[in-house]
């Protein structure tokens, strides 16, 4: 699967706050917190689910991968999404290891797996 997603038993707001807290423990910061559902409603589009997209980055890891290939900039920053689907709150992300397969570089694959493991650990703490 191209993604890691898990269900949580809390609101989107609570889950997003817990994700942010867990990310700090791994030296990832949230660059941007987008309430996508709110933005759609603001534009007059009726949307009944909650969707919050967190753009996250660890600057040291970003530097490492960019030094290997600037093409990786197409995948940065990483996105973690917190959303509702049919009354269930979910937290997930596209797996960095799957995205990086598009760039043929073994060192990048190793770095992406490490980052992915750390981000999954953060989501598992929610």
Tab-separated table of C-alpha atoms in Angstrom:
chain	number	residue	atom	x	y	z
A	1	UNK	CA	0.000	0.000	0.000
A	2	UNK	CA	1.175	3.517	-0.725
A	3	UNK	CA	-0.075	4.852	2.593
A	4	UNK	CA	-0.146	4.266	6.333
A	5	UNK	CA	-3.529	5.021	7.893
A	6	UNK	CA	-5.006	4.246	11.274
A	7	UNK	CA	-8.291	4.903	13.010
A	8	UNK	CA	-8.313	6.832	16.277
A	9	UNK	CA	-11.011	7.361	18.877
A	10	UNK	CA	-10.873	11.137	19.218
A	11	UNK	CA	-11.868	14.251	17.328
A	12	UNK	CA	-9.892	15.565	14.375
A	13	UNK	CA	-8.747	18.526	16.470
A	14	UNK	CA	-7.535	16.286	19.324
A	15	UNK	CA	-5.809	13.893	16.925
A	16	UNK	CA	-4.062	16.742	15.075
A	17	UNK	CA	-2.795	18.139	18.391
A	18	UNK	CA	-1.482	14.705	19.421
A	19	UNK	CA	0.225	14.267	16.043
A	20	UNK	CA	1.935	17.648	16.434
A	21	UNK	CA	3.127	16.724	19.916
A	22	UNK	CA	4.471	13.341	18.784
A	23	UNK	CA	6.242	14.951	15.827
A	24	UNK	CA	8.145	17.304	18.126
A	25	UNK	CA	9.656	14.278	19.878
A	26	UNK	CA	11.175	13.257	16.522
A	27	UNK	CA	12.362	16.800	15.695
A	28	UNK	CA	9.677	17.293	13.049
A	29	UNK	CA	7.877	20.606	12.963
A	30	UNK	CA	4.546	21.534	11.433
A	31	UNK	CA	5.124	24.144	8.760
A	32	UNK	CA	1.492	24.531	7.858
A	33	UNK	CA	-1.838	23.343	9.217
A	34	UNK	CA	-4.545	23.484	6.548
A	35	UNK	CA	-8.202	23.016	7.462
A	36	UNK	CA	-9.130	21.833	3.980
A	37	UNK	CA	-12.788	21.196	4.782
A	38	UNK	CA	-13.080	24.692	6.263
A	39	UNK	CA	-11.411	26.172	3.175
A	40	UNK	CA	-13.850	24.364	0.880
A	41	UNK	CA	-16.809	25.587	2.926
A	42	UNK	CA	-15.347	29.100	2.877
A	43	UNK	CA	-15.464	28.888	-0.938
A	44	UNK	CA	-19.132	27.851	-0.831
A	45	UNK	CA	-18.517	24.157	-1.453
A	46	UNK	CA	-20.621	21.847	0.699
A	47	UNK	CA	-18.320	19.216	2.226
A	48	UNK	CA	-19.444	17.158	5.217
A	49	UNK	CA	-16.214	15.524	6.418
A	50	UNK	CA	-13.369	17.125	8.380
A	51	UNK	CA	-9.941	17.200	6.714
A	52	UNK	CA	-6.819	18.740	8.235
A	53	UNK	CA	-3.528	18.494	6.375
A	54	UNK	CA	-0.308	19.000	8.321
A	55	UNK	CA	2.795	19.748	6.298
A	56	UNK	CA	5.705	18.486	8.368
A	57	UNK	CA	9.463	18.726	8.048
A	58	UNK	CA	12.643	17.809	9.858
A	59	UNK	CA	15.164	20.310	8.434
A	60	UNK	CA	18.171	18.033	8.958
A	61	UNK	CA	16.489	15.159	7.114
A	62	UNK	CA	15.291	17.505	4.364
A	63	UNK	CA	18.879	18.670	3.802
A	64	UNK	CA	20.126	15.064	3.597
A	65	UNK	CA	17.616	14.005	0.969
A	66	UNK	CA	17.931	17.196	-1.059
A	67	UNK	CA	21.706	16.735	-1.183
A	68	UNK	CA	21.070	13.342	-2.803
A	69	UNK	CA	18.583	14.645	-5.376
A	70	UNK	CA	16.731	17.902	-5.844
A	71	UNK	CA	13.888	15.875	-7.390
A	72	UNK	CA	12.944	14.948	-3.845
A	73	UNK	CA	11.813	18.547	-3.383
A	74	UNK	CA	8.678	17.497	-5.285
A	75	UNK	CA	7.734	15.342	-2.275
A	76	UNK	CA	8.575	17.853	0.458
A	77	UNK	CA	7.324	18.700	2.955
A	78	UNK	CA	5.748	15.431	4.096
A	79	UNK	CA	2.015	15.550	4.594
A	80	UNK	CA	0.075	13.966	7.430
A	81	UNK	CA	-3.683	14.063	7.145
A	82	UNK	CA	-6.243	13.873	9.932
A	83	UNK	CA	-9.782	13.383	8.696
A	84	UNK	CA	-13.202	11.895	9.274
A	85	UNK	CA	-14.757	9.262	7.080
A	86	UNK	CA	-18.262	8.049	7.835
A	87	UNK	CA	-18.013	9.149	11.466
A	88	UNK	CA	-14.557	7.677	12.090
A	89	UNK	CA	-11.443	9.786	12.649
A	90	UNK	CA	-8.370	8.630	10.762
A	91	UNK	CA	-4.737	9.719	10.704
A	92	UNK	CA	-2.451	8.873	7.831
A	93	UNK	CA	0.201	9.724	5.301
A	94	UNK	CA	1.655	8.654	1.991
A	95	UNK	CA	4.650	6.442	2.733
A	96	UNK	CA	7.931	8.221	1.976
A	97	UNK	CA	9.387	4.862	0.880
A	98	UNK	CA	6.751	4.558	-1.838
A	99	UNK	CA	7.193	8.121	-3.075
A	100	UNK	CA	10.968	7.806	-3.190
A	101	UNK	CA	10.727	4.745	-5.438
A	102	UNK	CA	10.119	7.248	-8.221
A	103	UNK	CA	13.726	8.423	-7.807
A	104	UNK	CA	16.258	5.651	-8.502
A	105	UNK	CA	18.715	6.081	-5.630
A	106	UNK	CA	19.486	3.439	-2.990
A	107	UNK	CA	20.703	5.958	-0.404
A	108	UNK	CA	17.437	7.895	-0.756
A	109	UNK	CA	15.482	4.667	-0.240
A	110	UNK	CA	17.370	4.053	3.011
A	111	UNK	CA	16.749	7.613	4.217
A	112	UNK	CA	13.074	7.451	3.231
A	113	UNK	CA	12.556	4.220	5.178
A	114	UNK	CA	14.116	5.762	8.277
A	115	UNK	CA	11.910	8.852	8.007
A	116	UNK	CA	8.862	6.694	7.361
A	117	UNK	CA	9.560	4.531	10.428
A	118	UNK	CA	9.842	7.640	12.581
A	119	UNK	CA	6.653	9.200	11.216
A	120	UNK	CA	4.714	5.938	11.602
A	121	UNK	CA	5.929	5.770	15.209
A	122	UNK	CA	4.546	9.278	15.714
A	123	UNK	CA	1.173	8.289	14.287
A	124	UNK	CA	1.130	5.142	16.412
A	125	UNK	CA	1.434	7.329	19.532
A	126	UNK	CA	-1.835	9.104	18.660
